[in-house]
XYZ file of C-alpha atoms in Angstrom:
615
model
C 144.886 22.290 -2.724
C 143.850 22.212 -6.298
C 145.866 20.874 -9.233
C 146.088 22.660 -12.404
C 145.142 20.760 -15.531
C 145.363 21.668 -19.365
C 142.024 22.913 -20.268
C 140.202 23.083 -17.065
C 136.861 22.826 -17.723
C 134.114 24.195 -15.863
C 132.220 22.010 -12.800
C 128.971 22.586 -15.323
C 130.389 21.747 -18.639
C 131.676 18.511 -17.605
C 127.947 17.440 -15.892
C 126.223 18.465 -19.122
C 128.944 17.183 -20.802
C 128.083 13.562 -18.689
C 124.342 14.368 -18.790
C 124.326 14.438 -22.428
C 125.324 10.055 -22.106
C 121.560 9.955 -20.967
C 119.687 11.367 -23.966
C 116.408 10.196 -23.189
C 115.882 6.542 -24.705
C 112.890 6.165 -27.384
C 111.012 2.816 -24.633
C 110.493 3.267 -20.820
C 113.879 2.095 -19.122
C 113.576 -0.466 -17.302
C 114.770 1.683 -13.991
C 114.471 5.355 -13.795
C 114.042 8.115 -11.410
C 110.956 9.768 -12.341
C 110.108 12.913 -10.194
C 109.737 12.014 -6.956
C 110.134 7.847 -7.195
C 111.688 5.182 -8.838
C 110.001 3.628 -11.336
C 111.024 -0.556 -12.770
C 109.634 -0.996 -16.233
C 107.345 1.766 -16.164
C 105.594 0.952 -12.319
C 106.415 2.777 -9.099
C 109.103 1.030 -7.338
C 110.680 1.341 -3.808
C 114.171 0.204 -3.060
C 114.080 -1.979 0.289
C 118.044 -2.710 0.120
C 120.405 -3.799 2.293
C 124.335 -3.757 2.481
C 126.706 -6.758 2.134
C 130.366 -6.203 1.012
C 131.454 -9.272 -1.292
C 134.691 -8.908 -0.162
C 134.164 -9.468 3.379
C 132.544 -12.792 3.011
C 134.004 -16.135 1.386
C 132.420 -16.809 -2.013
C 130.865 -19.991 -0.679
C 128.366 -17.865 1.695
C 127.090 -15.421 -0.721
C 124.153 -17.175 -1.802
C 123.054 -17.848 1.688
C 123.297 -14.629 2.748
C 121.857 -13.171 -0.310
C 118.473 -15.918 0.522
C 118.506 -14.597 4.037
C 118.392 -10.937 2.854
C 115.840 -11.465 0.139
C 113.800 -13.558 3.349
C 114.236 -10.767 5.216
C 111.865 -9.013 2.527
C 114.582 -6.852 1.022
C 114.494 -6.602 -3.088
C 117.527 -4.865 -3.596
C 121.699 -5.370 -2.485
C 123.979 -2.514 -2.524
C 127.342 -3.230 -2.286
C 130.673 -1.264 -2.110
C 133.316 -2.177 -4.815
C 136.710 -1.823 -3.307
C 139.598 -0.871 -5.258
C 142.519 -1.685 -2.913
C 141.711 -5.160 -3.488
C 140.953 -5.547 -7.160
C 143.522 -3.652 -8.477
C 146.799 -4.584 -5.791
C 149.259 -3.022 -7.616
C 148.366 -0.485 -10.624
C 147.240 -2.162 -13.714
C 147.533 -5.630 -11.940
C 143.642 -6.476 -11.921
C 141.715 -9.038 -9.726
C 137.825 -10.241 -10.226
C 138.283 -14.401 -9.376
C 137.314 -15.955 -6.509
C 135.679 -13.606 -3.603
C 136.312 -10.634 -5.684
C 134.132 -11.891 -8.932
C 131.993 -9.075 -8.820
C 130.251 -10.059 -11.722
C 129.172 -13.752 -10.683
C 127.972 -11.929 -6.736
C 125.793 -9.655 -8.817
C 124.453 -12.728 -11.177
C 123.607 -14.494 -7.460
C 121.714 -11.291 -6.799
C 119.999 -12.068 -9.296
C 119.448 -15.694 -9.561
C 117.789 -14.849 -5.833
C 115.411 -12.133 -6.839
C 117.815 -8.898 -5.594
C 118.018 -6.476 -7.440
C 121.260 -4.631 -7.174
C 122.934 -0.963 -6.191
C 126.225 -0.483 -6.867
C 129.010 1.814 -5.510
C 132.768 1.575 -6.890
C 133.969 4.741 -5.230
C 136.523 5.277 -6.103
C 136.485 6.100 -2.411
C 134.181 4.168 -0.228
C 135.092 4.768 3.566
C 133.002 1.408 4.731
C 135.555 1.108 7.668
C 138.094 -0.233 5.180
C 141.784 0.568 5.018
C 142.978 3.472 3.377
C 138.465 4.670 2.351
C 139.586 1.648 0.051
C 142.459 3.432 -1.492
C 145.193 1.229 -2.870
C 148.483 1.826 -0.743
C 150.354 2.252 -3.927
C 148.902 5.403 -4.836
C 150.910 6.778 -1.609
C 154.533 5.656 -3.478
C 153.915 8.860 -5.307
C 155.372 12.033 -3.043
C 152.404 14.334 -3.156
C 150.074 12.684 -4.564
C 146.477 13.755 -3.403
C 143.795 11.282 -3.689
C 140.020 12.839 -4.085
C 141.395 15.732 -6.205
C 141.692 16.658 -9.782
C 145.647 15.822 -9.213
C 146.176 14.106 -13.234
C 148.015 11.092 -11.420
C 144.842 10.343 -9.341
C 142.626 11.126 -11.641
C 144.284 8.722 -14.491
C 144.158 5.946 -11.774
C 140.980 5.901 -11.059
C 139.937 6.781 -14.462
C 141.239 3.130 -15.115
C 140.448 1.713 -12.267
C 136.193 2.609 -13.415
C 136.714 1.502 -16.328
C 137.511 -2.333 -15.754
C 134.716 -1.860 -13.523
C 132.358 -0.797 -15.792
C 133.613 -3.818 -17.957
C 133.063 -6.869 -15.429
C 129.736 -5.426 -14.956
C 128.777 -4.391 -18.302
C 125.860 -6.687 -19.268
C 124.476 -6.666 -15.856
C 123.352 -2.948 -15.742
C 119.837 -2.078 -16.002
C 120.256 0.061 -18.934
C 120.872 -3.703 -20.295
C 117.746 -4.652 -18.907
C 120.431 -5.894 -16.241
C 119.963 -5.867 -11.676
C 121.962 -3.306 -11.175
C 119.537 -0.586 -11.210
C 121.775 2.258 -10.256
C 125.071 3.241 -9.320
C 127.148 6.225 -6.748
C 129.233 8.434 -8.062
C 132.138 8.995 -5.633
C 130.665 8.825 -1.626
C 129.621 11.651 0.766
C 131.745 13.914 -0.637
C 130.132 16.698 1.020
C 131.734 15.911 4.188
C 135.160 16.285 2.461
C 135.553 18.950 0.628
C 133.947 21.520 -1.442
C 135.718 21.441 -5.402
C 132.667 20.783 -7.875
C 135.503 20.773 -10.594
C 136.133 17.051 -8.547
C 132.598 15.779 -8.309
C 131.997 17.162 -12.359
C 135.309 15.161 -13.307
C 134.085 12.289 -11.469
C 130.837 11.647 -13.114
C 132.402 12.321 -16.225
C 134.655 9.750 -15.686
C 131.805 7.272 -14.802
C 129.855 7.989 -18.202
C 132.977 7.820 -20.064
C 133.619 4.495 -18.558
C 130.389 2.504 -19.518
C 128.084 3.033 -17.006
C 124.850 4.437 -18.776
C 122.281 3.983 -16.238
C 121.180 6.051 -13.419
C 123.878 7.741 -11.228
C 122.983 9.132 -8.032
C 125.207 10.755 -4.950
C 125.084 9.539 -1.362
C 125.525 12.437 1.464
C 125.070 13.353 5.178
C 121.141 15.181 5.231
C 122.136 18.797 5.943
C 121.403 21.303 3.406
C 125.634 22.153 3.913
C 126.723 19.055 2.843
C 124.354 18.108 0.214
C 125.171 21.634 -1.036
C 129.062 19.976 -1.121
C 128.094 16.887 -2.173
C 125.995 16.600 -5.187
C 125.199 17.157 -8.611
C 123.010 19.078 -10.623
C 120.370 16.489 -12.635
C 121.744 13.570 -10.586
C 119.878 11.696 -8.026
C 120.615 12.297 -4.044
C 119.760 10.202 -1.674
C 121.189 10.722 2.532
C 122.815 8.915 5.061
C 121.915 8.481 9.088
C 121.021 6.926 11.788
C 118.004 7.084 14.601
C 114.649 7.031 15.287
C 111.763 7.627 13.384
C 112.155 11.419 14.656
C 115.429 11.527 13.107
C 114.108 10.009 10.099
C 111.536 12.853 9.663
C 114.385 15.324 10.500
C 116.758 13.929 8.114
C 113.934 14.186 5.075
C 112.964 17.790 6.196
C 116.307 18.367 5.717
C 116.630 16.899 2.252
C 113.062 18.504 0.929
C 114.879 22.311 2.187
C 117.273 21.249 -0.165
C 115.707 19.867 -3.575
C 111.987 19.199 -4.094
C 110.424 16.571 -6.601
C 112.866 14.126 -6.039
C 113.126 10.353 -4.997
C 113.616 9.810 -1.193
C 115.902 6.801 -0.688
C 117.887 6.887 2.718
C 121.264 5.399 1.219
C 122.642 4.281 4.569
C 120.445 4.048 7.414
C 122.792 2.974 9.848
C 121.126 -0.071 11.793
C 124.011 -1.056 13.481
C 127.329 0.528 14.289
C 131.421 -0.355 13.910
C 133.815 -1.045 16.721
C 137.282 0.367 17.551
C 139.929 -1.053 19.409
C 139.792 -0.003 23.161
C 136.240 1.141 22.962
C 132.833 0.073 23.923
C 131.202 -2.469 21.830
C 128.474 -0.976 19.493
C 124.942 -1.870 20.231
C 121.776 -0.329 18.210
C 118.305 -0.997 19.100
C 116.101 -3.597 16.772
C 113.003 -2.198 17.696
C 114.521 1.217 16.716
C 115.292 0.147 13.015
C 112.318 -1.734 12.612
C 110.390 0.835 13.544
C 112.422 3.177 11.222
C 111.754 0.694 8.539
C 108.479 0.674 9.517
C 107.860 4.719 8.894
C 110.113 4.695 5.752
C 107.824 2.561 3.743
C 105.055 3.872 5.241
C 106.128 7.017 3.381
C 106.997 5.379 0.414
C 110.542 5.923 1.231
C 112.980 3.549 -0.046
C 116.132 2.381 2.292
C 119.291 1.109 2.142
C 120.317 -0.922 5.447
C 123.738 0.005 6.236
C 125.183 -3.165 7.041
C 122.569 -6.171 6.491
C 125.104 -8.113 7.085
C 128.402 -6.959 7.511
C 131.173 -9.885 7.599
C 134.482 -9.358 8.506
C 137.389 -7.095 7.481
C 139.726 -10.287 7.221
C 143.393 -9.695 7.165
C 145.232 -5.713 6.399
C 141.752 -3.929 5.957
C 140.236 -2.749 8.738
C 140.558 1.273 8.429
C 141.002 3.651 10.912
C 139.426 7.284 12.034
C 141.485 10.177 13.531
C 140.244 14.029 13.510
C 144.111 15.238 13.313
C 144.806 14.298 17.061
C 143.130 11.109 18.050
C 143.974 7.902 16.080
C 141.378 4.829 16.881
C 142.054 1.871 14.381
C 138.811 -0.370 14.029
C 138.442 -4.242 14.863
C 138.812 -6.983 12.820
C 135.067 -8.043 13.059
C 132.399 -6.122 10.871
C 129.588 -8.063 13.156
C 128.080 -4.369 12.755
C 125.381 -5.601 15.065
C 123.924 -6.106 11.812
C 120.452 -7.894 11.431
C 122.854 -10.662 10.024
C 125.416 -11.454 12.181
C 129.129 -12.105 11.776
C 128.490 -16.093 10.926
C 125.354 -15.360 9.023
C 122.719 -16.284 11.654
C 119.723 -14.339 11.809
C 119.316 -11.849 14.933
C 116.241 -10.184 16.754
C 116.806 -7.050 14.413
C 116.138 -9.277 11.712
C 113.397 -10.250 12.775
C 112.178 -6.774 13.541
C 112.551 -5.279 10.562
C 111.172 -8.701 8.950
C 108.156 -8.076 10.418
C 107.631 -3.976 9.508
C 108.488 -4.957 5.765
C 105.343 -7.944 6.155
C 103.301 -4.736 7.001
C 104.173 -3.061 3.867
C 104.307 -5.966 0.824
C 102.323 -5.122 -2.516
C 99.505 -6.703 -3.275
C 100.674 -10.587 -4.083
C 104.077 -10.350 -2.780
C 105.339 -12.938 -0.021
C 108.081 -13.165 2.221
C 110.295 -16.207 1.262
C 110.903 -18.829 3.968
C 114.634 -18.062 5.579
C 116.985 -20.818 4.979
C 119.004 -22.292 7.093
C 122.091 -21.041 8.164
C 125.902 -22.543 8.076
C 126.465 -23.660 11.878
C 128.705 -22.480 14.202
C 130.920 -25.157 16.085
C 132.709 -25.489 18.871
C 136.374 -26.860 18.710
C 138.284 -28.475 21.648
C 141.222 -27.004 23.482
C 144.511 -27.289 21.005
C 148.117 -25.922 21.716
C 150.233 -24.588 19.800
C 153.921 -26.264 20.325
C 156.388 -24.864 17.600
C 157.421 -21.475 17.962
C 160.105 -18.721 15.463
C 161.099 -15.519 17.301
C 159.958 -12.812 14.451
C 163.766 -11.378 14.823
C 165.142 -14.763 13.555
C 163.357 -14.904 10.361
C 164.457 -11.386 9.057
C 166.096 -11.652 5.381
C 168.327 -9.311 3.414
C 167.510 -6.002 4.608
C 167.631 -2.479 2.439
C 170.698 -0.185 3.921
C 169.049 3.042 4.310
C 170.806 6.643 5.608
C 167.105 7.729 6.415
C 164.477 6.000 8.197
C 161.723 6.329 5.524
C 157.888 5.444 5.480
C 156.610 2.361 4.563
C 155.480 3.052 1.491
C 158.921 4.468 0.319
C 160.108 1.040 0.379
C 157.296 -0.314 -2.056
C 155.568 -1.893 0.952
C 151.612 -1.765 1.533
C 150.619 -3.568 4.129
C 151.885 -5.547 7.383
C 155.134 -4.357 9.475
C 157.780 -3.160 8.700
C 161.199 -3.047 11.198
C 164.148 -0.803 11.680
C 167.383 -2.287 12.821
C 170.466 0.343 14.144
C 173.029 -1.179 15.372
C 175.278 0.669 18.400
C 178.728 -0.412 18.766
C 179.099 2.284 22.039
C 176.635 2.143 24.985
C 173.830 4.707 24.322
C 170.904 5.756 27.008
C 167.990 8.649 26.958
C 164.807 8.867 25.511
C 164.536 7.551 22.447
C 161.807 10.079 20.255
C 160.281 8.637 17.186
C 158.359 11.568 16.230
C 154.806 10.622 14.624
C 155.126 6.827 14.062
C 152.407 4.975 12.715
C 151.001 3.162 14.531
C 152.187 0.559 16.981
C 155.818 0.217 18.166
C 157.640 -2.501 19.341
C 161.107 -1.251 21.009
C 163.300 -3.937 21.481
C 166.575 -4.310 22.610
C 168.433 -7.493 21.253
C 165.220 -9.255 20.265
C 163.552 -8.709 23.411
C 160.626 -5.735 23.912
C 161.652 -3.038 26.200
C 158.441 -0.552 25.445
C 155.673 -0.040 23.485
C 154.629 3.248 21.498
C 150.732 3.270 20.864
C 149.336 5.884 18.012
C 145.982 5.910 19.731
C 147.623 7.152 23.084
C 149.534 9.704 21.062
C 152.784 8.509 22.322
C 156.313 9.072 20.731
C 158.870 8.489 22.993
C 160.209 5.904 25.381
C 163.123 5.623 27.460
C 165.737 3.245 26.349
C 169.335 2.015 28.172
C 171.683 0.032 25.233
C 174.751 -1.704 25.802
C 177.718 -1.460 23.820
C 177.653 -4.025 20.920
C 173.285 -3.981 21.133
C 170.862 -3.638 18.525
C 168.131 -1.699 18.717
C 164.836 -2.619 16.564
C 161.680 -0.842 16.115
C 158.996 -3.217 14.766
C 156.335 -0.988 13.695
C 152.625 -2.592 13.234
C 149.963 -0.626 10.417
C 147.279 -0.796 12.159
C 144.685 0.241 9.509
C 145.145 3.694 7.126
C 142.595 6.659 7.951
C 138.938 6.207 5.876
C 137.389 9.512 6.386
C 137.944 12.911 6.716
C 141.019 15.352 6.285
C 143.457 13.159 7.380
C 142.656 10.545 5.214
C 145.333 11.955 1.749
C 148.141 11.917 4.090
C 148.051 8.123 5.931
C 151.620 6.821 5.011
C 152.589 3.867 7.487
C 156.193 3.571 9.532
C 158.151 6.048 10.377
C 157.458 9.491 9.499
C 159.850 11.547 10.984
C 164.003 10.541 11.746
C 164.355 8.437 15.488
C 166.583 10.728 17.707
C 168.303 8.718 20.988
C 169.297 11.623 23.726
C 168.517 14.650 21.411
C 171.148 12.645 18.330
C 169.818 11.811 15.325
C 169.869 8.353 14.419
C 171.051 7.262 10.946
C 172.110 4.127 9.153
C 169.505 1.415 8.898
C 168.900 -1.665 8.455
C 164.928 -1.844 6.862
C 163.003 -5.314 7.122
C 159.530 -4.799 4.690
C 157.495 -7.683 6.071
C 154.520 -7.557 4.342
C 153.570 -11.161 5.781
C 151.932 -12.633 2.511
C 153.568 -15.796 2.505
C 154.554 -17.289 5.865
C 155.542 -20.619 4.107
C 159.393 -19.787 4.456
C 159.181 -19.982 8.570
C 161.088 -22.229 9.996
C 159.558 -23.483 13.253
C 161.309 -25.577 16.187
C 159.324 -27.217 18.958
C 158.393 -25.366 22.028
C 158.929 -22.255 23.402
C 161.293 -19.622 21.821
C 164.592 -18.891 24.448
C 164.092 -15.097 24.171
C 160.974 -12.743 24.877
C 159.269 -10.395 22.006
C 157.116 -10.981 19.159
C 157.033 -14.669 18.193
C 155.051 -16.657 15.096
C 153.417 -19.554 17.290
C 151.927 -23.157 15.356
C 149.602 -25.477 15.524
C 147.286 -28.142 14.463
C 143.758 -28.650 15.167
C 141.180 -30.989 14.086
C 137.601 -30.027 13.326
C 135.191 -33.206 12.996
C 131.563 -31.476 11.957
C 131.442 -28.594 9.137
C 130.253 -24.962 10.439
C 132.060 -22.221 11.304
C 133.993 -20.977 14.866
C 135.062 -18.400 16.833
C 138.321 -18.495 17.986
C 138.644 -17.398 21.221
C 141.894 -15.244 21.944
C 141.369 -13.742 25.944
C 144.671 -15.785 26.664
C 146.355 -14.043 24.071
C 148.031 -10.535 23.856
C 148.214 -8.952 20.620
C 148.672 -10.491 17.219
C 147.591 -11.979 14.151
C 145.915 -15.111 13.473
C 146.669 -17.817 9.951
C 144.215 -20.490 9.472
C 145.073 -22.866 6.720
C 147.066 -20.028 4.436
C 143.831 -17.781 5.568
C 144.690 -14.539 7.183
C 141.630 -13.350 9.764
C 143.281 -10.236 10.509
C 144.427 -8.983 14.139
C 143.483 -9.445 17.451
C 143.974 -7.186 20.695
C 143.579 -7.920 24.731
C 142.071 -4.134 24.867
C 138.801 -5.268 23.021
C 136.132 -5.465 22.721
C 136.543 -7.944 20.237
C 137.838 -11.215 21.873
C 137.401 -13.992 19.250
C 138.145 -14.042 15.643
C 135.609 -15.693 13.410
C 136.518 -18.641 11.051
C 134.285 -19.057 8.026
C 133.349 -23.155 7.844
C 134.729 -23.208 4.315
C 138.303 -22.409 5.036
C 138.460 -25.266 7.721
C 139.145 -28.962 6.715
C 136.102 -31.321 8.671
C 137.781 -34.368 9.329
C 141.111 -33.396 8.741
C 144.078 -31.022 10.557
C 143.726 -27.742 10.050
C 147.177 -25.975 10.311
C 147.233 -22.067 12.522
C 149.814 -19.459 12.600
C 150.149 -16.805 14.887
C 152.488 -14.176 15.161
C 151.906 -13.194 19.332
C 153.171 -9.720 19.489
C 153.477 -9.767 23.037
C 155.477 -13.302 23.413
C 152.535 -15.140 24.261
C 152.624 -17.447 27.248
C 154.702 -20.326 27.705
C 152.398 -22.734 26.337
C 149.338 -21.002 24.322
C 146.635 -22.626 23.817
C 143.176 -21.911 22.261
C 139.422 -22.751 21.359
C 136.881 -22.719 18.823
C 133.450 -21.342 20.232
C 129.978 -21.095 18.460
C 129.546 -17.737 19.798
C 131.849 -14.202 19.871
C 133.518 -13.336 22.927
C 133.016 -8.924 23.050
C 133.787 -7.239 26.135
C 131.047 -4.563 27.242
C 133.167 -1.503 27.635
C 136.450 -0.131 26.441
């Protein structure tokens, strides 16, 4: 749908309008495209990148992983810039701690990286939402990726306070960030070049007067979609070094005497809950890496390394039928795994770089990395029934979404109250994404997006309340049905073909679980319960904590949310970074068990991730 604004210009008026920011400077910059390279400082340069999202990895890591990355013979780090998590609610901004952008980029540096940037505004990268903040779906109608003026302000602002933490940085500043993406593989979204012409006018109008390129799928179709007259294109994919000619064929069909760059070449691959666990070849990739600079193509790694989507952001992926929400690991089967430990595809690729150094350049020695532990056998011995720490709750006539109630992230619960008997199936319509029925506190069925369930078939005694504890299991990150990914309940419950009205709404956002008030042992009824426990770790290093005895659930370590866990796999574990544990000291762990949990949970730290092979 397009959006009518005051003055519409055309797609090419607003890219000359942009191009005009880049009136050709009177010295050699010190990065430019120049026909069909890159040049630094006036010299033919090739981008050997690789991807790390600061977000996804404590602070305290960066400069490790940044060593291992430049040891790994890269010279350049792109890196996604997500907006969900610097700006939380609009105009509320965030750059401190692992989101100072500014001081990841100066560690870039400090290592020898140069640096690629991409703020979006839309990213994908597996993250909640394509990196969205939830509170642009509090608007009804809203459409994100679209010349809608409420969007479009929003991210306008959004660019902006971008463009100022990272101001003096940018190579047009004689800065590391050599370039930076406008927007992200638009091409496989939609077709308005009124959009992509807005966008990069936004981006020059925000500071950024360096180098802008666009970052698409190879096919003539979508770069066709995707790109912009006078702005550097570079493609995405995967495969061998067949697929790598294929993929540049491609791009040549399309526009000639221009820099080849693959901007994602996916060495590794995401998992989903319930499927197989993603594998990628290392001699693949490093023989891919191998061709590419052969060619004199440059390459962006897609991940290097690619952490872990801690807490509410994992994403999601449907194609209008099929939901599959993605794990909480990012492991990627990146060349740098999920602890930061150097893999065989590291090494690989290591080695086809060696082959390909200028004249004088040397691989740096690879540092050591952090150490993974193991941590004895702990239980957890003080349990809260999640129905017995419910506060006020809003009275509403409707069931409404989840964002409706000013609520981004987390669960959110339903209460209706019967004072007759009531039986029948009980139809939810499109509920996203993971139900909990329960009858007076106690599960009675599950509803499960991914299965495209609705209904289940419920039998309530006079005097009973009926609850539907509704999980977000991750907002869609790409492709149509990404505009449209409120959370809760979208359409009104019906119990034996009646509408259901009246009720009692519990946000639970989960952000602070200091208020819980825990008694020792187990709980006296069944359902979801918040479990906790102490455990002491002696030696620093990171751990894997290994959740097979477990259901489904989310896991607090120390005030540190890692984000969810699920018996259908295949991830089994949830990593701990070393810096948010206490060595010599007890180290406090929450979890709410949405399944009950047995009797008497218990749990370990292992040095290594537990995936199970299949789905």
């Amino acid at each position: 749908m397009q959006f009518a604004v005051a003055k519409r210009l055309t797609a090419l008026a607003l890219v000359a309008a942009a191009l005009g920011a880049q009136a050709a400077p009177s010295t050699v910059p010190h990065f430019a495209p120049v026909g069909d390279h890159f040049e630094l400082d006036g010299k033919p340069f090739v981008i050997r990148s690789g991807e790390v999202h600061y977000a996804r990895v404590p602070r305290e890591f960066w400069r490790e992983r940044l060593q291992q990355m430049r040891a790994m013979g890269l010279n350049t780090v792109t890196t996604y810039v997500f907006w969900n998590r610097h700006e939380p609610e609009p105009g509320r901004f965030d750059f401190s701690g692992d989101l100072d952008l500014a001081a990841f980029i100066r560690t870039a540096r400090d290592v020898g990286l140069k640096v690629v940037l991409r703020p979006g505004p839309y990213v994908c990268a597996e993250l909640d939402f394509g990196g969205f903040p939830a509170w642009l779906l509090r608007t009804p109608g809203l459409r994100v990726r679209s010349l809608d003026p409420r969007f479009m302000s929003a991210s306008a602002r959004y660019l902006k306070r971008v463009a100022q933490e990272v101001a003096p940085l940018l190579s047009s500043r004689g800065g590391p960030i050599l370039m930076v993406q406008v927007e992200n593989e638009y091409g496989s979204y939609g077709d308005d070049r009124d959009y992509m012409a807005a966008m990069l006018a936004q981006f020059r109008e925000a500071g950024f007067d360096l180098p802008l390129f666009t970052s698409d799928g190879p096919s003539p179709s979508l770069l066709e979609r995707g790109t912009l007259p006078g702005v550097t294109s570079v493609v995405n994919f995967n495969g061998n070094v067949d697929a790598v000619k294929r993929a540049f064929a491609q791009f040549a069909s399309f526009r000639q005497n221009a820099p080849r760059m693959s901007g994602e070449y996916w060495a590794g691959w995401f998992d989903s809950w319930g499927s197989r666990h993603a594998k990628v070849s290392p001699a693949m990739a490093g023989e891919a890496v191998d061709y590419m600079l052969g060619q004199g193509i440059s390459f962006n790694l897609y991940m290097a390394h690619g952490g872990t989507s801690f807490g509410w952001m994992p994403g999601a992926n449907s194609n209008g039928t099929n939901y599959t929400p993605d794990t909480t690991s990012y492991d990627y089967d990146a060349a740098i795994d999920e602890a930061g430990r150097p893999t065989r595809k590291f090494h690989a690729i290591r080695a086809a770089i060696a082959r390909h150094l200028p004249a004088g350049e040397k691989l740096p020695d690879l540092p050591a990395p952090t150490p993974t532990i193991s941590v004895p056998r702990f239980s957890l011995i003080e349990s809260v029934p999640l129905v017995d720490t419910l506060q006020s709750p809003i009275r509403s006539k409707m069931a409404r979404n989840m964002e409706a109630y000013g609520q981004g992230y987390g669960f959110i619960l339903y209460r209706k109250r019967f004072e007759e008997a009531a039986k029948g199936k009980l139809e939810l319509g499109e509920a996203r994404d993971y139900i909990h029925v329960m009858a007076d506190g106690a599960t009675v069925a599950t509803v499960d997006r991914r299965r495209s369930e609705s209904s289940a078939d419920v039998s309530l005694k006079a005097g009973s309340t009926l609850d539907l504890l509704v999980e977000n299991m991750g907002r869609v990150n790409f492709g149509a049905s990404l505009p449209d990914e409120r959370k809760g309940l979208m359409d009104q419950p019906s119990l034996g073909g009646k509408e259901l009205n009246d009720w009692e709404v519990y946000p639970l956002p989960l952000a602070d679980l200091s208020g819980l008030r825990f008694k020792r042992g187990a709980p006296e009824r069944s359902g979801p319960t918040f479990w906790r426990g102490k455990f002491r770790v002696e030696a620093k290093g990171s751990t894997f904590l290994d959740m097979r005895g477990m259901g489904k659930g989310h896991v607090w370590v120390n005030g540190h949310h890692l984000g969810r866990y699920w018996r259908v796999g295949p991830q089994q574990s949830l990593f701990v970074p070393a810096p948010w544990l206490r060595a010599g000291g007890d180290n406090e762990i929450i979890i709410l068990d949405l399944d009950g949990a047995p009797d008497a949970p218990s749990l370990q730290g292992l040095p290594d991730p537990v995936f199970t092979t299949s789905g």
